Tab-separated table of C-alpha atoms and ligand atoms in Angstrom:
chain	number	residue	atom	x	y	z
B	1	MET	CA	-27.754	-112.966	53.378
B	2	LEU	CA	-25.145	-113.593	50.727
B	3	THR	CA	-21.934	-112.435	51.325
B	4	GLU	CA	-19.578	-111.159	48.580
B	5	GLN	CA	-17.372	-114.524	48.306
B	6	VAL	CA	-17.603	-117.775	46.822
B	7	ILE	CA	-15.310	-120.302	48.520
B	8	ILE	CA	-13.448	-123.195	46.659
B	9	ASP	CA	-12.007	-125.759	48.559
B	10	ARG	CA	-8.676	-126.891	46.651
B	11	GLN	CA	-8.794	-130.194	48.439
B	12	LYS	CA	-12.132	-131.099	47.158
B	13	CYS	CA	-11.834	-129.628	43.812
B	14	THR	CA	-10.983	-132.310	41.165
B	15	GLY	CA	-10.325	-129.493	38.286
B	16	CYS	CA	-13.249	-130.632	36.299
B	17	GLY	CA	-13.836	-127.096	34.934
B	18	VAL	CA	-17.685	-127.448	34.833
B	19	CYS	CA	-18.263	-124.197	37.158
B	20	THR	CA	-15.949	-122.302	34.973
B	21	ALA	CA	-18.074	-123.264	31.850
B	22	ILE	CA	-21.599	-122.691	33.983
B	23	CYS	CA	-20.566	-119.326	35.378
B	24	PRO	CA	-22.692	-116.400	33.935
B	25	ASP	CA	-20.124	-114.076	35.220
B	26	ARG	CA	-16.962	-116.030	34.063
B	27	ALA	CA	-15.915	-115.472	37.830
B	28	ILE	CA	-14.037	-118.720	38.093
B	29	THR	CA	-11.055	-120.106	36.253
B	30	LEU	CA	-8.748	-123.145	36.535
B	31	VAL	CA	-5.550	-122.103	38.024
B	32	ASP	CA	-3.046	-125.029	38.193
B	33	GLY	CA	-5.661	-127.596	37.519
B	34	ARG	CA	-7.925	-126.293	40.157
B	35	ALA	CA	-10.887	-124.052	40.145
B	36	GLU	CA	-10.403	-120.720	41.530
B	37	TYR	CA	-12.705	-117.740	42.188
B	38	THR	CA	-10.808	-114.918	40.417
B	39	ARG	CA	-13.539	-112.290	39.831
B	40	PRO	CA	-15.428	-111.238	43.304
B	41	GLY	CA	-18.472	-109.368	42.769
B	42	CYS	CA	-20.209	-111.998	40.801
B	43	LEU	CA	-24.050	-112.678	40.983
B	44	LEU	CA	-23.728	-115.083	43.487
B	45	CYS	CA	-26.378	-117.261	41.654
B	46	GLY	CA	-24.849	-120.445	42.941
B	47	HIS	CA	-24.782	-122.393	39.971
B	48	CYS	CA	-21.040	-123.274	40.522
B	49	ARG	CA	-22.237	-124.759	43.793
B	50	ALA	CA	-24.996	-126.688	42.296
B	51	VAL	CA	-23.271	-128.568	39.499
B	52	CYS	CA	-19.907	-129.462	41.422
B	53	PRO	CA	-19.785	-133.035	41.452
B	54	ALA	CA	-17.110	-132.936	44.528
B	55	ASP	CA	-19.204	-130.408	46.666
B	56	ALA	CA	-16.377	-128.153	46.785
B	57	VAL	CA	-17.973	-124.780	46.297
B	58	VAL	CA	-19.275	-122.872	49.228
B	59	LEU	CA	-21.351	-119.440	49.228
B	60	PRO	CA	-20.923	-118.670	52.996
B	61	GLY	CA	-23.962	-117.104	54.755
B	62	GLU	CA	-26.249	-118.571	52.328
B	63	PRO	CA	-29.037	-120.637	53.867
B	64	LEU	CA	-29.515	-123.913	51.991
B	65	GLN	CA	-32.971	-124.832	53.554
B	66	LEU	CA	-35.811	-122.476	53.152
B	67	GLY	CA	-36.869	-123.066	56.599
B	68	LEU	CA	-40.330	-124.115	55.866
B	69	VAL	CA	-42.643	-125.261	58.653
B	70	SER	CA	-45.892	-126.121	56.954
B	71	MET	CA	-44.220	-128.897	54.729
B	72	THR	CA	-41.201	-130.983	54.633
B	73	GLU	CA	-38.708	-129.562	52.515
B	74	LYS	CA	-36.803	-131.590	49.736
B	75	MET	CA	-33.391	-131.091	49.490
B	76	GLU	CA	-32.445	-132.899	46.177
B	77	ALA	CA	-32.472	-131.037	43.163
B	78	VAL	CA	-34.916	-132.343	40.540
B	79	ALA	CA	-33.249	-133.246	37.024
B	80	PRO	CA	-34.919	-132.104	33.865
B	81	GLY	CA	-37.570	-134.673	32.960
B	82	LYS	CA	-37.436	-136.018	36.393
B	83	THR	CA	-40.645	-134.492	37.852
B	84	ASN	CA	-44.435	-135.523	37.316
B	85	GLY	CA	-45.186	-133.148	34.587
B	86	PRO	CA	-49.043	-134.042	34.520
B	87	GLU	CA	-49.165	-133.155	37.975
B	88	LEU	CA	-47.256	-129.788	37.683
B	89	VAL	CA	-49.627	-128.784	34.837
B	90	ALA	CA	-52.841	-129.774	36.660
B	91	LEU	CA	-51.682	-127.858	39.544
B	92	MET	CA	-51.255	-124.780	37.295
B	93	ARG	CA	-54.471	-125.399	35.688
B	94	SER	CA	-56.327	-125.945	39.023
B	95	ARG	CA	-55.032	-122.973	40.782
B	96	ARG	CA	-58.110	-120.344	40.259
B	97	SER	CA	-58.824	-116.943	41.579
B	98	CYS	CA	-60.729	-117.609	44.773
B	99	ARG	CA	-63.493	-115.428	45.609
B	100	LYS	CA	-65.099	-117.241	48.535
B	101	TYR	CA	-63.581	-117.939	51.875
B	102	ARG	CA	-64.179	-119.494	55.028
B	103	GLN	CA	-63.562	-117.341	58.232
B	104	GLN	CA	-60.722	-119.466	59.451
B	105	ALA	CA	-57.527	-117.318	59.565
B	106	VAL	CA	-54.530	-118.614	57.622
B	107	PRO	CA	-51.727	-119.348	60.266
B	108	LEU	CA	-48.900	-116.870	60.225
B	109	GLU	CA	-46.167	-119.518	59.447
B	110	ALA	CA	-47.920	-120.741	56.339
B	111	LEU	CA	-47.773	-117.085	55.208
B	112	VAL	CA	-44.242	-116.730	55.957
B	113	ASP	CA	-43.599	-120.333	54.284
B	114	LEU	CA	-45.400	-118.730	51.040
B	115	VAL	CA	-42.852	-115.805	51.233
B	116	LYS	CA	-39.989	-117.755	51.337
B	117	ILE	CA	-41.160	-120.109	48.497
B	118	GLY	CA	-41.691	-116.971	46.679
B	119	THR	CA	-38.111	-116.132	46.676
B	120	THR	CA	-37.235	-119.347	44.830
B	121	ALA	CA	-38.103	-117.482	41.575
B	122	PRO	CA	-35.791	-116.059	39.222
B	123	SER	CA	-34.971	-112.307	39.302
B	124	GLY	CA	-32.951	-109.968	36.898
B	125	THR	CA	-29.142	-110.400	37.593
B	126	ASN	CA	-30.371	-112.260	40.681
B	127	SER	CA	-30.718	-109.048	42.406
B	128	GLN	CA	-33.876	-110.495	44.350
B	129	GLY	CA	-34.961	-106.859	44.969
B	130	TRP	CA	-38.298	-107.776	46.168
B	131	ASN	CA	-40.133	-107.383	49.336
B	132	PHE	CA	-42.947	-108.890	51.082
B	133	ILE	CA	-45.676	-107.453	53.327
B	134	ILE	CA	-47.750	-109.981	55.207
B	135	LEU	CA	-51.207	-108.975	56.539
B	136	PRO	CA	-52.159	-111.968	58.582
B	137	VAL	CA	-55.465	-110.549	59.923
B	138	ARG	CA	-58.737	-110.048	58.316
B	139	GLU	CA	-59.309	-106.493	60.307
B	140	ASP	CA	-55.987	-105.075	58.813
B	141	LEU	CA	-57.319	-106.032	55.268
B	142	LEU	CA	-60.406	-104.045	56.005
B	143	VAL	CA	-58.065	-100.953	56.893
B	144	LEU	CA	-56.409	-101.535	53.522
B	145	GLY	CA	-60.045	-102.117	51.728
B	146	GLU	CA	-61.200	-98.880	53.279
B	147	MET	CA	-58.016	-96.799	52.045
B	148	VAL	CA	-58.801	-98.624	48.482
B	149	ALA	CA	-62.302	-97.652	48.597
B	150	GLY	CA	-61.436	-93.924	49.275
B	151	TYR	CA	-59.457	-93.867	46.290
B	152	TYR	CA	-62.016	-95.307	44.178
B	153	ARG	CA	-64.976	-92.981	45.596
B	154	ARG	CA	-62.553	-89.893	44.346
B	155	LEU	CA	-61.893	-91.607	41.154
B	156	ASN	CA	-65.542	-92.215	40.429
B	157	ARG	CA	-66.558	-88.817	41.384
B	158	LEU	CA	-64.150	-87.339	38.909
B	159	ALA	CA	-65.092	-89.792	36.147
B	160	ALA	CA	-68.750	-89.381	36.655
B	161	ASN	CA	-67.823	-85.483	35.213
B	162	PRO	CA	-67.939	-85.541	31.470
B	163	LEU	CA	-66.184	-82.075	31.536
B	164	VAL	CA	-63.436	-84.125	33.640
B	165	ARG	CA	-63.370	-86.733	31.276
B	166	TRP	CA	-63.182	-84.331	28.215
B	167	LEU	CA	-60.387	-82.430	29.877
B	168	ALA	CA	-58.403	-85.097	30.806
B	169	LYS	CA	-58.597	-86.909	27.322
B	170	CYS	CA	-57.238	-83.578	25.829
B	171	THR	CA	-54.377	-83.249	28.533
B	172	SER	CA	-53.345	-86.909	29.350
B	173	GLY	CA	-55.090	-89.389	26.889
B	174	ASP	CA	-58.387	-91.388	27.681
B	175	SER	CA	-57.321	-93.577	30.495
B	176	LEU	CA	-60.214	-92.003	32.694
B	177	GLY	CA	-62.614	-92.188	29.717
B	178	LEU	CA	-61.855	-96.020	29.675
B	179	TYR	CA	-61.968	-96.462	33.142
B	180	TYR	CA	-65.682	-94.817	33.026
B	181	ARG	CA	-66.559	-96.802	30.205
B	182	ASN	CA	-65.299	-100.326	31.638
B	183	TYR	CA	-65.278	-99.855	35.498
B	184	PHE	CA	-67.209	-97.028	36.812
B	185	ALA	CA	-70.681	-98.898	37.043
B	186	SER	CA	-69.207	-101.969	38.646
B	187	VAL	CA	-67.028	-100.107	40.876
B	188	ALA	CA	-69.831	-97.810	41.896
B	189	GLU	CA	-71.949	-100.847	42.805
B	190	ALA	CA	-69.334	-102.574	44.825
B	191	LEU	CA	-68.501	-99.313	46.776
B	192	ARG	CA	-72.330	-99.148	47.382
B	193	GLU	CA	-72.469	-102.758	48.592
B	194	TRP	CA	-69.070	-102.042	50.952
B	195	ASP	CA	-70.449	-98.624	52.661
B	196	GLU	CA	-74.356	-100.269	53.012
B	197	GLU	CA	-74.096	-103.783	53.394
B	198	GLY	CA	-70.459	-104.490	54.247
B	199	LYS	CA	-69.791	-106.644	51.377
B	200	ASP	CA	-66.242	-107.278	50.334
B	201	ARG	CA	-66.263	-107.180	46.939
B	202	LEU	CA	-62.631	-106.041	46.794
B	203	PHE	CA	-60.977	-109.008	48.877
B	204	HIS	CA	-63.788	-111.304	48.667
B	205	GLY	CA	-63.734	-112.029	52.287
B	206	ALA	CA	-60.170	-113.126	52.135
B	207	THR	CA	-58.547	-113.270	55.842
B	208	ALA	CA	-54.983	-112.542	55.068
B	209	ALA	CA	-52.884	-111.028	52.234
B	210	ILE	CA	-49.284	-110.939	51.168
B	211	LEU	CA	-48.331	-107.523	49.155
B	212	VAL	CA	-45.047	-108.010	46.684
B	213	THR	CA	-43.121	-105.005	46.178
B	214	GLY	CA	-40.078	-104.400	44.261
B	215	ARG	CA	-36.924	-102.239	44.615
B	216	LYS	CA	-37.125	-99.490	41.989
B	217	ASP	CA	-33.228	-99.713	41.471
B	218	ALA	CA	-33.346	-103.295	40.739
B	219	SER	CA	-32.770	-104.361	36.978
B	220	CYS	CA	-36.471	-105.840	36.525
B	221	PRO	CA	-38.495	-105.019	39.651
B	222	ALA	CA	-42.020	-105.777	38.139
B	223	GLU	CA	-41.029	-109.304	36.326
B	224	ASP	CA	-39.008	-110.321	39.608
B	225	ALA	CA	-41.989	-109.319	41.972
B	226	LEU	CA	-44.710	-111.039	39.510
B	227	LEU	CA	-42.587	-114.124	39.311
B	228	ALA	CA	-42.481	-114.516	42.763
B	229	THR	CA	-46.057	-113.711	42.901
B	230	GLN	CA	-46.824	-116.945	40.847
B	231	ASN	CA	-44.735	-119.005	42.894
B	232	ILE	CA	-46.982	-118.019	45.900
B	233	LEU	CA	-50.325	-118.616	44.099
B	234	LEU	CA	-49.276	-122.154	42.989
B	235	ALA	CA	-47.826	-122.909	46.350
B	236	ALA	CA	-50.986	-121.524	48.143
B	237	HIS	CA	-52.961	-123.929	46.092
B	238	ALA	CA	-50.674	-126.729	46.861
B	239	MET	CA	-51.092	-125.920	50.606
B	240	GLY	CA	-54.700	-125.641	50.387
B	241	LEU	CA	-55.186	-122.202	50.316
B	242	GLY	CA	-57.120	-120.198	48.009
B	243	SER	CA	-55.943	-116.974	46.576
B	244	CYS	CA	-56.611	-114.000	44.278
B	245	LEU	CA	-54.904	-111.080	42.634
B	246	ILE	CA	-56.173	-107.805	43.640
B	247	GLY	CA	-55.303	-105.309	40.799
B	248	PHE	CA	-57.665	-102.869	42.132
B	249	ALA	CA	-55.687	-102.552	45.376
B	250	VAL	CA	-52.551	-102.311	43.256
B	251	GLU	CA	-53.804	-99.541	41.168
B	252	ALA	CA	-54.806	-97.599	44.370
B	253	MET	CA	-51.780	-98.073	46.164
B	254	ARG	CA	-49.547	-96.754	43.418
B	255	ARG	CA	-51.418	-93.654	42.926
B	256	MET	CA	-51.670	-92.991	46.625
B	257	PRO	CA	-48.393	-92.411	48.243
B	258	ALA	CA	-50.134	-92.139	51.731
B	259	MET	CA	-51.508	-95.788	51.241
B	260	LYS	CA	-47.832	-97.150	50.674
B	261	GLU	CA	-46.767	-95.375	53.476
B	262	LYS	CA	-49.615	-97.033	55.536
B	263	MET	CA	-48.430	-100.195	54.555
B	264	ALA	CA	-44.520	-99.884	55.481
B	265	ILE	CA	-43.695	-99.484	51.541
B	266	PRO	CA	-40.733	-97.260	51.294
B	267	PRO	CA	-40.746	-94.599	48.249
B	268	SER	CA	-37.738	-96.569	46.956
B	269	GLU	CA	-40.151	-99.623	46.351
B	270	GLU	CA	-43.299	-100.074	43.895
B	271	ILE	CA	-46.024	-102.271	44.680
B	272	TYR	CA	-46.544	-105.010	42.256
B	273	SER	CA	-49.190	-107.378	43.595
B	274	VAL	CA	-51.661	-107.793	46.211
B	275	ILE	CA	-52.555	-111.405	46.919
B	276	ALA	CA	-55.731	-112.064	48.871
B	277	LEU	CA	-55.572	-115.310	50.832
B	278	GLY	CA	-57.719	-117.506	52.818
B	279	VAL	CA	-59.264	-121.151	53.401
B	280	PRO	CA	-61.178	-121.469	50.274
B	281	ALA	CA	-65.069	-122.133	50.783
B	282	VAL	CA	-65.612	-123.394	47.347
B	283	THR	CA	-64.521	-126.720	45.438
B	284	TYR	CA	-63.615	-126.597	42.014
B	285	TYR	CA	-64.206	-129.973	40.246
B	286	ARG	CA	-63.133	-128.969	36.757
B	287	LEU	CA	-59.774	-127.496	35.245
B	288	ALA	CA	-59.444	-123.903	33.850
B	289	GLY	CA	-60.022	-123.185	30.224
B	290	ARG	CA	-58.118	-120.891	28.228
B	291	ARG	CA	-58.424	-119.228	24.952
B	292	VAL	CA	-56.630	-121.334	22.015
B	293	VAL	CA	-53.430	-119.512	21.124
B	294	THR	CA	-51.609	-119.998	17.783
B	295	PRO	CA	-47.925	-119.074	18.342
B	296	ARG	CA	-46.157	-117.311	15.605
B	297	ILE	CA	-43.702	-119.877	14.767
B	298	LEU	CA	-40.604	-118.063	12.956
B	299	ARG	CA	-37.574	-119.496	11.084
B	300	PRO	CA	-35.808	-116.115	10.269
B	301	ALA	CA	-32.691	-117.980	9.472
B	302	SER	CA	-34.156	-119.679	6.792
B	303	GLY	CA	-35.774	-116.367	5.287
B	304	LYS	CA	-39.370	-117.479	6.464
X	401	FMN	C1	-52.784	-108.516	37.344
X	401	FMN	C2	-54.117	-109.159	37.718
X	401	FMN	C3	-55.130	-108.499	38.488
X	401	FMN	C4	-56.192	-108.877	38.899
X	401	FMN	N1	-56.999	-108.061	39.829
X	401	FMN	C5	-58.231	-108.814	40.338
X	401	FMN	C6	-58.949	-108.273	41.094
X	401	FMN	O1	-58.907	-107.174	41.372
X	401	FMN	N2	-60.000	-108.766	41.636
X	401	FMN	C7	-60.468	-110.062	41.459
X	401	FMN	O2	-61.440	-110.636	41.670
X	401	FMN	N3	-59.673	-110.847	40.559
X	401	FMN	C8	-58.370	-110.209	39.966
X	401	FMN	N4	-57.653	-110.916	39.182
X	401	FMN	C9	-57.849	-112.476	38.718
X	401	FMN	C10	-58.227	-112.392	37.279
X	401	FMN	O3	-59.695	-111.922	37.125
X	401	FMN	C11	-58.138	-113.930	37.081
X	401	FMN	O4	-57.002	-114.421	37.042
X	401	FMN	C12	-58.849	-114.617	35.834
X	401	FMN	O5	-60.212	-114.371	35.408
X	401	FMN	C13	-58.381	-115.740	35.267
X	401	FMN	O6	-59.218	-116.964	36.312
X	401	FMN	P1	-58.328	-117.470	37.293
X	401	FMN	O7	-57.279	-116.965	37.930
X	401	FMN	O8	-59.354	-118.341	38.157
X	401	FMN	O9	-57.892	-118.882	36.441
X	401	FMN	C14	-56.493	-110.408	38.604
X	401	FMN	C15	-55.712	-111.206	37.731
X	401	FMN	C16	-54.458	-110.463	37.401
X	401	FMN	C17	-53.559	-111.306	36.671
């Protein structure tokens, strides 16, 4: 847990002033040739400690190690341009949504590691207002799955009725009509397979899940949670795990407070992602393709 104070060791400080220049909160000033923490209540982002060549800055209570157990932690910061770019891009392109898993469970320690890795993401005003719920056991995913199925059964019943779709369109826009046109048929089929054949087209047979929530009073809870989520997806791939975001479950949980309650998500938090995880049962030999984008390159200063 972060404490509220940054401590600067005057004996070690050489007065170079790098920390004063880098601090986003202007919380550090040079006093008599030494850095001093003059405005408590800063973001506690730790940039001052990271840039100090004399290692004079301490943020008490902040753990330096994540405490990962499924891999060795490297504690040296990687300087810009000093990492393996091609490897990184290949990792990003090789992460695919996994829709076929082995029955093998994911060790709880690996899931806890993924959460810790998630927290290395940036967050608005360093609020770190995310929270994570781990479901390490397949049976518990099925409990969540049954609640999600219940939500879509009700939604499909409503969406199947043209009068309800028309009334909804008149009062609150065409989202029900949109759902009917785009998802109704495939959801009906998936529900039938779930009910009659025990086929899991929601979590695709994943054996574990991480739910990522954000505190509603954080400055950018959605962005924070989704950035942490992307870290988890990439790290999962690096750890030999498959993952898949389950937007259908997020949508259902957002609309059903009882589901959030069952998943221990308090009303003060919103759910942003459900990440299905497991040991992949498929091998991908080729990278992901993406549509070519043409960025809009602007030069407003030159009138273009
Ligand atoms: C917000 C979001 C929600 C998603 N929800 C689901 C889902 O409910 N079920 C599923 O199988 N895939 C889901 N996906 C995965 C996408 O279908 C997938 O990312 C996309 O097809 C690109 O494929 P790739 O992830 O393998 O590169 C979701 C992805 C995102 C970003």
